[in-house]
Coordinates of C-alpha atoms and ligand atoms in Angstrom, one line a residue:
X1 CA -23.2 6.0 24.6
X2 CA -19.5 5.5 24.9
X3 CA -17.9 7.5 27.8
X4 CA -14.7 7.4 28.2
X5 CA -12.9 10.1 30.9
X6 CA -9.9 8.5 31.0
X7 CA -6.2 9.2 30.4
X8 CA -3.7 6.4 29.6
X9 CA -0.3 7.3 31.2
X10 CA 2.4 5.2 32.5
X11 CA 0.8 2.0 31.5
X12 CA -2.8 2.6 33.2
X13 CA -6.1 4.4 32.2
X14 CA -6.5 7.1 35.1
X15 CA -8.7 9.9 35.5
X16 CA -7.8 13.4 34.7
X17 CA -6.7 16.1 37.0
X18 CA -9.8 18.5 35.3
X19 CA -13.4 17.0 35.4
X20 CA -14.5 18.9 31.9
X21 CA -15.5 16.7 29.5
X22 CA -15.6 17.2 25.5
X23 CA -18.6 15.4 23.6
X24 CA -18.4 13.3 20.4
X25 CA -21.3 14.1 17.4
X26 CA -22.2 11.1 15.0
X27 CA -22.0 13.2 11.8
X28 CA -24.4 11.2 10.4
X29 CA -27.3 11.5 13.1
X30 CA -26.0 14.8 14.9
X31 CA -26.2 12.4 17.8
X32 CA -23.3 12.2 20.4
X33 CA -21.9 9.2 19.9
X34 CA -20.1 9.8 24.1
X35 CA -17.6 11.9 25.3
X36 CA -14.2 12.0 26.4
X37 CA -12.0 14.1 29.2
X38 CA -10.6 17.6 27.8
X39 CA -7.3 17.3 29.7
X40 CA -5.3 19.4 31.2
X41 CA -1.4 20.2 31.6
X42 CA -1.1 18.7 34.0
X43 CA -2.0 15.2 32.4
X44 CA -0.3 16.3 30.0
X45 CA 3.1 16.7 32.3
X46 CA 2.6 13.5 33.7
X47 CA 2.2 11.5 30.3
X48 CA 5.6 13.4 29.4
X49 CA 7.4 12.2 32.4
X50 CA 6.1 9.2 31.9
X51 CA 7.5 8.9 28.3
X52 CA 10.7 10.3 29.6
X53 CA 11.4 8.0 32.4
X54 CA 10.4 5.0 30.0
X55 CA 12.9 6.6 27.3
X56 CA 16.6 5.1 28.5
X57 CA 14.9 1.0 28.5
X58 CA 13.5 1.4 25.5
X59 CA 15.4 3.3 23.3
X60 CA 17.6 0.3 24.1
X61 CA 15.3 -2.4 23.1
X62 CA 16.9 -4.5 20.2
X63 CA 15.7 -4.5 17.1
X64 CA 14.4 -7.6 16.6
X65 CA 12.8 -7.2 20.4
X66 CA 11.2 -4.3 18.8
X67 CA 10.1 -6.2 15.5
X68 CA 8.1 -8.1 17.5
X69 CA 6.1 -5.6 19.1
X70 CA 5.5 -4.3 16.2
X71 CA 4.0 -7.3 14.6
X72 CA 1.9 -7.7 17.9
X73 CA 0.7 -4.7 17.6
X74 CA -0.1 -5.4 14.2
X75 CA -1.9 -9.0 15.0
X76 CA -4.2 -7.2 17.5
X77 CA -5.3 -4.4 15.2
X78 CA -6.5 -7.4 13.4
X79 CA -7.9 -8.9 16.7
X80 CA -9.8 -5.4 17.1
X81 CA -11.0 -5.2 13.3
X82 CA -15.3 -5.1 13.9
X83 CA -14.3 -2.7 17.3
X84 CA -12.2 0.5 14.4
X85 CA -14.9 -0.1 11.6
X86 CA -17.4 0.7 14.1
X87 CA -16.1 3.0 15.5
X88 CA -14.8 5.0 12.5
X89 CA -18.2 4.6 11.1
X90 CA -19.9 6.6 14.0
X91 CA -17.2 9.4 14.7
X92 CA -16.2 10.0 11.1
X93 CA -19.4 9.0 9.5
X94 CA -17.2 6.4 7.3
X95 CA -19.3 4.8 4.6
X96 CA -19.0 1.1 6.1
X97 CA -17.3 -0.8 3.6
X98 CA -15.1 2.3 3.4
X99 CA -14.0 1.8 7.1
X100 CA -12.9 -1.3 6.8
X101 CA -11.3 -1.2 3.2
X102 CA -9.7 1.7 3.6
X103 CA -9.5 3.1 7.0
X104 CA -8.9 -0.2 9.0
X105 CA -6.2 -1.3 6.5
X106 CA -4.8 1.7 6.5
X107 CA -3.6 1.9 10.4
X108 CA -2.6 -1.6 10.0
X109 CA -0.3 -1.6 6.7
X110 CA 2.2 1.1 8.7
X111 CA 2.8 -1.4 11.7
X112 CA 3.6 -4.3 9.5
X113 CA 5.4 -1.7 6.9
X114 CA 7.6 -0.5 10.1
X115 CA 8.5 -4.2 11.6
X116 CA 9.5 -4.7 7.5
X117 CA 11.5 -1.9 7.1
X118 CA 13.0 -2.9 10.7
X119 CA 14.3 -5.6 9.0
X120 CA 16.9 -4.2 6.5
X121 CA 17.3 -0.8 8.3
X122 CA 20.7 0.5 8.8
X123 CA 21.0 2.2 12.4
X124 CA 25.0 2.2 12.2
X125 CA 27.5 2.8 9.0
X126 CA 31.6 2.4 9.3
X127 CA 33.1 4.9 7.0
X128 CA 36.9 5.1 6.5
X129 CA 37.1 8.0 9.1
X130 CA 34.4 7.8 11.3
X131 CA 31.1 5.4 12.4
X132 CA 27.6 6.7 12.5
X133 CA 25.1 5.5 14.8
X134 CA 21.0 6.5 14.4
X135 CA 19.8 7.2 17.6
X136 CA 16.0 7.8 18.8
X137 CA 15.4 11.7 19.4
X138 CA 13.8 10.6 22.5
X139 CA 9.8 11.7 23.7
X140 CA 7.7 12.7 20.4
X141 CA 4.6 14.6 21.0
X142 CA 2.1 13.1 18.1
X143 CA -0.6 15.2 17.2
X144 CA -3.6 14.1 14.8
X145 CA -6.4 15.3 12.7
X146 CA -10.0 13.7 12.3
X147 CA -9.9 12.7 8.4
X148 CA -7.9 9.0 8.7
X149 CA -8.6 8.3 12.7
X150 CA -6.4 5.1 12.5
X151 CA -4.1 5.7 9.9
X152 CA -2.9 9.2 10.8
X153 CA -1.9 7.8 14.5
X154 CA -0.5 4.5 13.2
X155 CA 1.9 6.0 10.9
X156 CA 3.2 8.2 13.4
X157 CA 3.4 5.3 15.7
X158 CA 4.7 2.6 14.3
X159 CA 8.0 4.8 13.2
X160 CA 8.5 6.5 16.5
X161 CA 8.2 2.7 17.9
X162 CA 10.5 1.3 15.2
X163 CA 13.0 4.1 15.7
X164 CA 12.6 3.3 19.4
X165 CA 11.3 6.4 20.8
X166 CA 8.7 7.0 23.3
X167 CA 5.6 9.2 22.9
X168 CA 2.5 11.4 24.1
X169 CA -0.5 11.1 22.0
X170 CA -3.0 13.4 21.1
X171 CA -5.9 12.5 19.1
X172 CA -8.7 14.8 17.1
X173 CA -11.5 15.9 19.4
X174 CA -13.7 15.0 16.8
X175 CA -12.5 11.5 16.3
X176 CA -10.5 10.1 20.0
X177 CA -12.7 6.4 19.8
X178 CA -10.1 4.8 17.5
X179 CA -6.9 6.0 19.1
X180 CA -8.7 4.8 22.9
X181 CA -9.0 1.5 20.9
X182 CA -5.2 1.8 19.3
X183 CA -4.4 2.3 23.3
X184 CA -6.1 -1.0 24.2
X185 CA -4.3 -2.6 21.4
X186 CA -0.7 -1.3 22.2
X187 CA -1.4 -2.2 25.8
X188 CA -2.3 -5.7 24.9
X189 CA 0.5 -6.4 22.2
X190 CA 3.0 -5.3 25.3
X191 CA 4.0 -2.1 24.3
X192 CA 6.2 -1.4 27.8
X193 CA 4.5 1.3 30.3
X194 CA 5.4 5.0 29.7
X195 CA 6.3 4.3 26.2
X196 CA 2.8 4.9 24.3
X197 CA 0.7 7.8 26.3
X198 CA -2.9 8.9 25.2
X199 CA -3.8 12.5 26.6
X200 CA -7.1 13.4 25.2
X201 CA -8.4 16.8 25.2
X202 CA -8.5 20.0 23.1
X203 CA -5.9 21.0 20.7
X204 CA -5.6 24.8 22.9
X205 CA -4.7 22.9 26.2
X206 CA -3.9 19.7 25.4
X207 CA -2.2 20.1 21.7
X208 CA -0.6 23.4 23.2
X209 CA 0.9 21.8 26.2
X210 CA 2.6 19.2 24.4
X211 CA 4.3 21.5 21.7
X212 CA 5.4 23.8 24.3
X213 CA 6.7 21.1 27.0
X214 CA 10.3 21.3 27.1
X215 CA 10.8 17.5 27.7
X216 CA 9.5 16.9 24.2
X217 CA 12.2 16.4 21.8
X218 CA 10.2 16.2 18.9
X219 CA 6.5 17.4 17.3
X220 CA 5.4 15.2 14.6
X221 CA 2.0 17.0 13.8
X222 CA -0.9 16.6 10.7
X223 CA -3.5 19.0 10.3
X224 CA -3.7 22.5 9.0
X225 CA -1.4 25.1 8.4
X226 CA -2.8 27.5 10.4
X227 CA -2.1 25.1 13.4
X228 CA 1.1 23.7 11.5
X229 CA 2.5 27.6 11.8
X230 CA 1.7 28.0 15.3
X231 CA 3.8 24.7 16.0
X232 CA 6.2 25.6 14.5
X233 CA 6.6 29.2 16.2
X234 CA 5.9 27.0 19.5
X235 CA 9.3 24.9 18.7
X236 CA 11.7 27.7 18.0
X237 CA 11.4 28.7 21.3
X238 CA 13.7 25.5 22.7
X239 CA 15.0 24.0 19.4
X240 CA 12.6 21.2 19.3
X241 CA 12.7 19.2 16.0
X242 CA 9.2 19.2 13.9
X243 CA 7.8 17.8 11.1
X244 CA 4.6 18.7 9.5
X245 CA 2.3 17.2 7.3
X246 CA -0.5 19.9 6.2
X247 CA -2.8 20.4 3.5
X248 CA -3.1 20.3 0.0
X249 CA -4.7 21.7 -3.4
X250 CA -3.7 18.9 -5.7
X251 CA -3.6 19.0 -9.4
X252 CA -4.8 16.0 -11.5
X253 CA -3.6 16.6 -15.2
X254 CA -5.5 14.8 -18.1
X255 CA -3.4 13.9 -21.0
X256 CA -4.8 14.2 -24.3
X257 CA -5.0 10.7 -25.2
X258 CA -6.5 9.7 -22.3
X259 CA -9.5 7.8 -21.9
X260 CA -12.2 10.3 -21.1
X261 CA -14.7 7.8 -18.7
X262 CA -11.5 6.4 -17.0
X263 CA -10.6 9.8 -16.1
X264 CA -13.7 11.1 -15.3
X265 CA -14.3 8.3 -12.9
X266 CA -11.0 9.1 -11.3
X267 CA -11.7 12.5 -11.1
X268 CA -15.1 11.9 -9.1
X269 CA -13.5 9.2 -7.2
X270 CA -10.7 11.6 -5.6
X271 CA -12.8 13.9 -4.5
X272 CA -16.1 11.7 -3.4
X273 CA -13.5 9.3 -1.5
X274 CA -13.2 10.4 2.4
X275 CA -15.9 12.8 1.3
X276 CA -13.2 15.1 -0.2
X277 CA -11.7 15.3 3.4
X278 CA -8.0 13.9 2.1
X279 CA -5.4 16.0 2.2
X280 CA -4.1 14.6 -0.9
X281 CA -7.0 14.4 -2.8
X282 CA -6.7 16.0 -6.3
X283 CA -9.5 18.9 -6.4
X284 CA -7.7 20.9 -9.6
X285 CA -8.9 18.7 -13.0
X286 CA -6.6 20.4 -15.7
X287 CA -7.8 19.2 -18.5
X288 CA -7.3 19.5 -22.3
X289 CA -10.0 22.3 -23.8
X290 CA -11.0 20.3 -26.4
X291 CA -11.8 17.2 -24.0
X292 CA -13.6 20.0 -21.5
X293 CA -17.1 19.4 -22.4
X294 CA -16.7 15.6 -23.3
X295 CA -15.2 15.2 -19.7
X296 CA -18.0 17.3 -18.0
X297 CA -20.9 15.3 -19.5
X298 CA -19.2 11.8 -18.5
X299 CA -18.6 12.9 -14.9
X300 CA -22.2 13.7 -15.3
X301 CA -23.5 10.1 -16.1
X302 CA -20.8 8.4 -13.8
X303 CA -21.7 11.0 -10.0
X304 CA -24.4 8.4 -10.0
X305 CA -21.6 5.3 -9.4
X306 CA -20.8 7.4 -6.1
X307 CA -24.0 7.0 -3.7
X308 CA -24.1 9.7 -1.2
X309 CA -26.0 8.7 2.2
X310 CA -26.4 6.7 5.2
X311 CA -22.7 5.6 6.1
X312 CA -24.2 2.1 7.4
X313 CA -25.6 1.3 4.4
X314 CA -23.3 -1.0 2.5
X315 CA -24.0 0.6 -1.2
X316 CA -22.9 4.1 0.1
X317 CA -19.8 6.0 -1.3
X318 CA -19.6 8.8 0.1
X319 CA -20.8 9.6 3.7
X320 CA -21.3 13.3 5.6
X321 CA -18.6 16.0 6.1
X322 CA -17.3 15.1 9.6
X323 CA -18.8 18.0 11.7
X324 CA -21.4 20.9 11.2
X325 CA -18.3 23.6 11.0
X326 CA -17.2 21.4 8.5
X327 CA -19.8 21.5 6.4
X328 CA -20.5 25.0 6.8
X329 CA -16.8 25.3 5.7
X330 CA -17.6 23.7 2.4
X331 CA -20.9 25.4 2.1
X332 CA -19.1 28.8 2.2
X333 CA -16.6 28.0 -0.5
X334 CA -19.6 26.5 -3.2
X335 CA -21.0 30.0 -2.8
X336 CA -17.8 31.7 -3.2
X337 CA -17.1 29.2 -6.5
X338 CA -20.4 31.1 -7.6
X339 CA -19.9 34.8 -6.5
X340 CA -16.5 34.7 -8.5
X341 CA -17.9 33.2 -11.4
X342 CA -17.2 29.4 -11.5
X343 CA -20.5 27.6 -13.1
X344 CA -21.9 24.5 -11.0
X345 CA -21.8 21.3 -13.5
X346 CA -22.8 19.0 -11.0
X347 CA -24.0 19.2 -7.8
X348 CA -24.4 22.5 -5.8
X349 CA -25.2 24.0 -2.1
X350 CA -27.3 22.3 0.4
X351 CA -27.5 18.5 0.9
X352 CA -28.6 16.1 -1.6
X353 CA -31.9 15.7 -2.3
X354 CA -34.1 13.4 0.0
X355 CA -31.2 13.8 3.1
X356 CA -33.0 16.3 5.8
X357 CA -30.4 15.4 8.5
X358 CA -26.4 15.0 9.4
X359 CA -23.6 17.0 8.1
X360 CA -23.8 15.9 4.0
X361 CA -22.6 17.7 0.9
X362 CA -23.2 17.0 -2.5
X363 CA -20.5 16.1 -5.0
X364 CA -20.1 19.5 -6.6
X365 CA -18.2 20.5 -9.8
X366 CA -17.3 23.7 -10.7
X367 CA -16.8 24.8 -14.2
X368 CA -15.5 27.9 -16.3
X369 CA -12.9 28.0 -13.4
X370 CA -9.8 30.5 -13.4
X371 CA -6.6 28.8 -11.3
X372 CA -6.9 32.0 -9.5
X373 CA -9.9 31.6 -7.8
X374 CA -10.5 31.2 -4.5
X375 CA -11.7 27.6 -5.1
X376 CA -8.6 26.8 -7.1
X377 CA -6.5 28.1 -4.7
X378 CA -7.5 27.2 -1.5
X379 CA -8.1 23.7 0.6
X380 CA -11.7 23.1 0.8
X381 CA -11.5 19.7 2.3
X382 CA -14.7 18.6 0.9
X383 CA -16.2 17.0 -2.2
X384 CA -15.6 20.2 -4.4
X385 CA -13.6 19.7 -8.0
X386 CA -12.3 22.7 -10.1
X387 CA -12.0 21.8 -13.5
X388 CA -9.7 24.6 -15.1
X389 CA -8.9 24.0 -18.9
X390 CA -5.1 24.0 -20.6
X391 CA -3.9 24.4 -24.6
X392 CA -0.6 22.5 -24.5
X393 CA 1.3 20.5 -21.7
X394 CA 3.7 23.4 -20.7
X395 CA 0.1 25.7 -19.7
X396 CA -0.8 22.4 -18.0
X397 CA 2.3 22.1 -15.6
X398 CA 2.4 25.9 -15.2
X399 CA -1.5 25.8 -13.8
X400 CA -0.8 22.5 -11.8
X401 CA 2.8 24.3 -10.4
X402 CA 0.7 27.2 -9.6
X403 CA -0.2 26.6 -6.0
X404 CA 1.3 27.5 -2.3
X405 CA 0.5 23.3 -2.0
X406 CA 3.1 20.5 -2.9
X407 CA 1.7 18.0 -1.1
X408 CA 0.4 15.6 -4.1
X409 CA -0.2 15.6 -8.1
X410 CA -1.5 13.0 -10.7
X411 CA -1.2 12.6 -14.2
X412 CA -4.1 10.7 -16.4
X413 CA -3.0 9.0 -20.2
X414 CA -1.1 6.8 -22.4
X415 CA 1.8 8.6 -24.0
X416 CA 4.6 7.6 -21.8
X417 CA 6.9 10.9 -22.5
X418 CA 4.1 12.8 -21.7
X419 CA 3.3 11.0 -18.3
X420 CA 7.0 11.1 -17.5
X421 CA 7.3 14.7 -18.3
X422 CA 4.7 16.3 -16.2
X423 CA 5.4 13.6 -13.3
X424 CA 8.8 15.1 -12.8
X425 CA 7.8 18.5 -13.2
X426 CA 5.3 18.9 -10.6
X427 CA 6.4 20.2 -7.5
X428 CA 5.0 17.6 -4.9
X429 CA 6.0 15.3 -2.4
X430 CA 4.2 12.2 -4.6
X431 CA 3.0 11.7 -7.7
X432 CA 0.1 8.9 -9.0
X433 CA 0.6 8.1 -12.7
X434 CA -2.9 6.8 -13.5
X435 CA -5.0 4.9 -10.9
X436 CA -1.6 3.3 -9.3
X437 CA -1.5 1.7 -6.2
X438 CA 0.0 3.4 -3.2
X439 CA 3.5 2.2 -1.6
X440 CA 3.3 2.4 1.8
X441 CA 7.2 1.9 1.9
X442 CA 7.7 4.9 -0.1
X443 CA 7.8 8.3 1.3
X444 CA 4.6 10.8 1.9
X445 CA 5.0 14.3 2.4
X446 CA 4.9 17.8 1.6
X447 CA 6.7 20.5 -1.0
X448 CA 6.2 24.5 -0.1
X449 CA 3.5 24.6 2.5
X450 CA 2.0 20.7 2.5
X451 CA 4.7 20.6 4.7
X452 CA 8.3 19.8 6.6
X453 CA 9.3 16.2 7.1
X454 CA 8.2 12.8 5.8
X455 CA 6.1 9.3 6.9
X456 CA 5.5 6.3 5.9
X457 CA 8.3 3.0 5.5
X458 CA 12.0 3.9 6.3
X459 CA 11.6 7.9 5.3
X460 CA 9.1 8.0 8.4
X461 CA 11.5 5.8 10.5
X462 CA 14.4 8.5 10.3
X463 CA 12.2 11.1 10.8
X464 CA 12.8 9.8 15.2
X465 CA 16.4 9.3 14.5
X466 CA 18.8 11.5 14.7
X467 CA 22.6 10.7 13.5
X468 CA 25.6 10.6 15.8
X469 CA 28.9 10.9 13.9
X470 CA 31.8 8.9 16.0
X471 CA 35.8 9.8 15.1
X472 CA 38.5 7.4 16.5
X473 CA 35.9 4.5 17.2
X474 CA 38.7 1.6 18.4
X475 CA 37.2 -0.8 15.9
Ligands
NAP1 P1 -6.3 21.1 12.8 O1 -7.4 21.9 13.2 O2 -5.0 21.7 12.5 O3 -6.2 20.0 14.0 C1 -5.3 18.9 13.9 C2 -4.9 18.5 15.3 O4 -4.3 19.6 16.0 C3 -6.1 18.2 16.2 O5 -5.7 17.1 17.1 C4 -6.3 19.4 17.0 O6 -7.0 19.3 18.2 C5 -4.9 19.9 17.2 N1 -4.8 21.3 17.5 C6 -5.6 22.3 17.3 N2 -5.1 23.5 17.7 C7 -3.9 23.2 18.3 C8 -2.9 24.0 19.0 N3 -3.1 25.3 19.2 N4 -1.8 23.4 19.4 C9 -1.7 22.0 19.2 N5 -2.6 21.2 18.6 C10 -3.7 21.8 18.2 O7 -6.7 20.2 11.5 P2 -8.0 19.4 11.2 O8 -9.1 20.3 10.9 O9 -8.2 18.4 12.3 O10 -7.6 18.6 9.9 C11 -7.7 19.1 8.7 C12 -6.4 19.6 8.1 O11 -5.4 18.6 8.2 C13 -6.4 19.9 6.7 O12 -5.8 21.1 6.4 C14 -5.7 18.7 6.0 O13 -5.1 19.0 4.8 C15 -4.7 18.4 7.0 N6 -4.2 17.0 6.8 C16 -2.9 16.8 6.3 C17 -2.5 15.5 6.1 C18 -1.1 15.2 5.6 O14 -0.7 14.1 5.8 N7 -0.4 16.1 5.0 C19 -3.3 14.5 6.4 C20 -4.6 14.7 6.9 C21 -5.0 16.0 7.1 P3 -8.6 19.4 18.3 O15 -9.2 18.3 17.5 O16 -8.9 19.3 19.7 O17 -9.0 20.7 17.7

């Protein structure tokens, strides 16, 4: 059993001014994987005036200074690779191969992306009239959900590092393992003391304390809305500058010339993949009504390419919903897809068949479904797919616009006006045209209520900047 009671402030792991302590369940095996300290505010106070005494050094670190800590930090992730798979495997319940294919590479793509984008970025501009110099906002309070332990830190981090400002951390409850390891591994690459501080605890002390402190210039927060909101109310009171990155009800719209297996397996893949727990997952299949039943029976051979089980078994796909609540969460929602009418294609309540323990769903699609719904309209965060049929394109846009979510939308088929046209109508924050690969250097963020703000490459960079307009700079 891992236990881990410590704080890391100011360079050191120290103990906590509380002696509560905040267990950690294997999702997998309901058994606690250790535990870690629920801080306080008053570690919380001291990690901030840590991060603010370090602040006036290393906001002046040079570029190319801070280049290289980034790519040290980036060559000890590596060093630490066996360590985050593990890990991620027994506090998310990460199918194996899942943690280190996607997880692990994850967290480390945004530090090499940020020393990259580090390399070209443009911190000052001479205009005829004046000069403009980026400067780092100063201490950012980073605040992190469960779903992507590594990757939803390491984006944060890796800009607030590359734009040079310093930082109090606070991971998931559910998931703190892989950010204590992320600690190790800024510590080790040299990351200066009271730049990087780790406060772990709950999101009402902890998460609170930092978005009300009023030597935090900054909130850079992921998780839900309802959370997202609060933050938000939180930094009003003294000005702070936020960004948000929140949920999602993504729309996925099959073309009709599109290849009905490819799609299918798309489909089943986006929602199976993190067990549905991606905010940008696409959950809303709009899909041609004359394709409908054609599409429904090939998701129904392929669910079997998408083992559901025992996350340390290498064939696995899709492991267990990352805590009970969440599964109970999910559970709810499959019964409310019944109650208002939706008809189960695939799938349904309970866990699969021949699992009698840990927090698993089954892959579960919902037919006869009206974007109206409660299942169509809200986040489930689990493996849960709506398919919801269209007549012509325009319907289709109008069904996938038809959301309070912008965070993410995909199109599936050949014809190339067709693919242009609904890419550029959707209102989100990034758009897949068929199974594309991600660009880490491009931005990711939300529309409407997916969000404020942006991460990832230079976009996540500026988000720790803010401009300084100079008039009568003696050149
Ligand atoms: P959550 O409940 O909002 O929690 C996120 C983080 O906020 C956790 O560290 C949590 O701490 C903390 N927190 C909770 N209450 C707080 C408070 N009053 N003040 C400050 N911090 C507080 O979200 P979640 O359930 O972990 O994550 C799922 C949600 O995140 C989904 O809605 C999903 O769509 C969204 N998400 C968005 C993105 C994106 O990039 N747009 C990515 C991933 C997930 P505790 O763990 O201690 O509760």
């Amino acid at each position: 059993m891992l236990n881990h009671t410590k704080q890391y402030i100011n360079g050191e792991w120290v103990d906590s001014t509380g002696s509560d302590t905040i267990e950690v369940i294997n999702p997998a095996t309901e058994e606690v994987v250790g535990k870690i300290s629920s801080g306080t505010k008053e570690d919380v106070n001291r990690a901030v005036q840590a991060a603010k005494e370090a602040f006036p050094s290393f906001s002046k670190m040079s570029v190319d200074d801070r280049i290289k800590l980034l790519e040290a930090i980036a060559e000890e992730y590596e060093n630490r690779k066996d360590d985050l798979v593990k890990i991620m495997t027994a506090e998310l319940g990460a199918p194996i191969t899942k943690s280190e294919e996607i997880h692990f590479k994850m967290g480390l793509t945004h530090f090499k992306e940020a020393a990259e984008q580090l390399k070209t970025f443009k911190f000052t501009e001479k205009r005829e009239k004046s000069y403009i110099q980026k400067e780092p906002i100063g201490v950012a309070g980073l605040i992190t959900p469960w779903n992507f332990p590594t990757n939803q830190l390491s984006t944060k981090l890796a800009s607030a590092l590359a734009a040079g400002c310093t930082m109090v951390v606070k991971p998931a409850s559910q998931t703190p393992f892989a950010a204590v390891i992320l600690a190790e591994i800024l510590d080790k690459a040299g990351v200066p003391k009271g730049v990087f501080n780790l406060v772990n605890g709950s999101g009402s002390t902890v998460g609170e304390a930092i978005s009300t402190h009023p030597d935090v210039d900054i909130v850079s927060f992921t998780g839900s809305g309802e959370v997202g909101s609060g933050l938000m109310k939180n930094a009003a009171e003294d000005i702070k500058n936020i960004s948000l990155e929140l949920g999602g009800k993504s729309p996925f719209v099959i073309l009709k010339d599109a290849d009905v297996k490819e799609a299918a397996k798309a489909a089943l893949g986006q929602i199976a993949m993190n067990t549905g727990q991606v905010c940008s997952a696409a959950t809303r299949m709009i899909v041609p009504e004359e394709m409908h039943d054609e599409f429904i029976e090939a998701m129904k051979e392929l669910v079997t390419e998408f083992p559901v089980g025992d996350p340390q078994d290498k064939n696995t796909f899709m492991g267990p919903q990352v805590s009970k609540d969440q599964w109970e969460t999910v559970q709810s929602y499959i019964k409310r897809g019944e109650e208002e009418g939706a008809t189960i294609a695939i799938g349904g309540p309970g866990r699969p068949d021949g699992i009698n323990k840990g927090f698993f769903s089954q892959i579960t699609v919902f037919t006869n479904v009206k974007n109206d719904m409660t299942i169509a309209q809200e986040e489930i965060f689990g493996p849960v797919m709506s398919v919801i049929k269209y007549k012509d394109l325009d319907e289709a846009i109008d069904i996938a616009n038809d959301t309070i979510y912008g965070l993410a939308g995909y199109v599936f088929g050949n014809d190339k006006e067709d693919l242009k046209k609904v890419a550029f109508s959707i209102r989100a924050g990034q758009i897949r045209i068929n199974d594309s690969e991600t660009d880490r250097s491009a931005p990711f963020g939300g529309f409407k209520q997916s969000g404020i703000g942006r991460e990832w490459g230079d976009y996540g960079i500026e988000e720790f900047l803010e401009p300084k307009a100079i008039m009568g700079m003696p050149f």
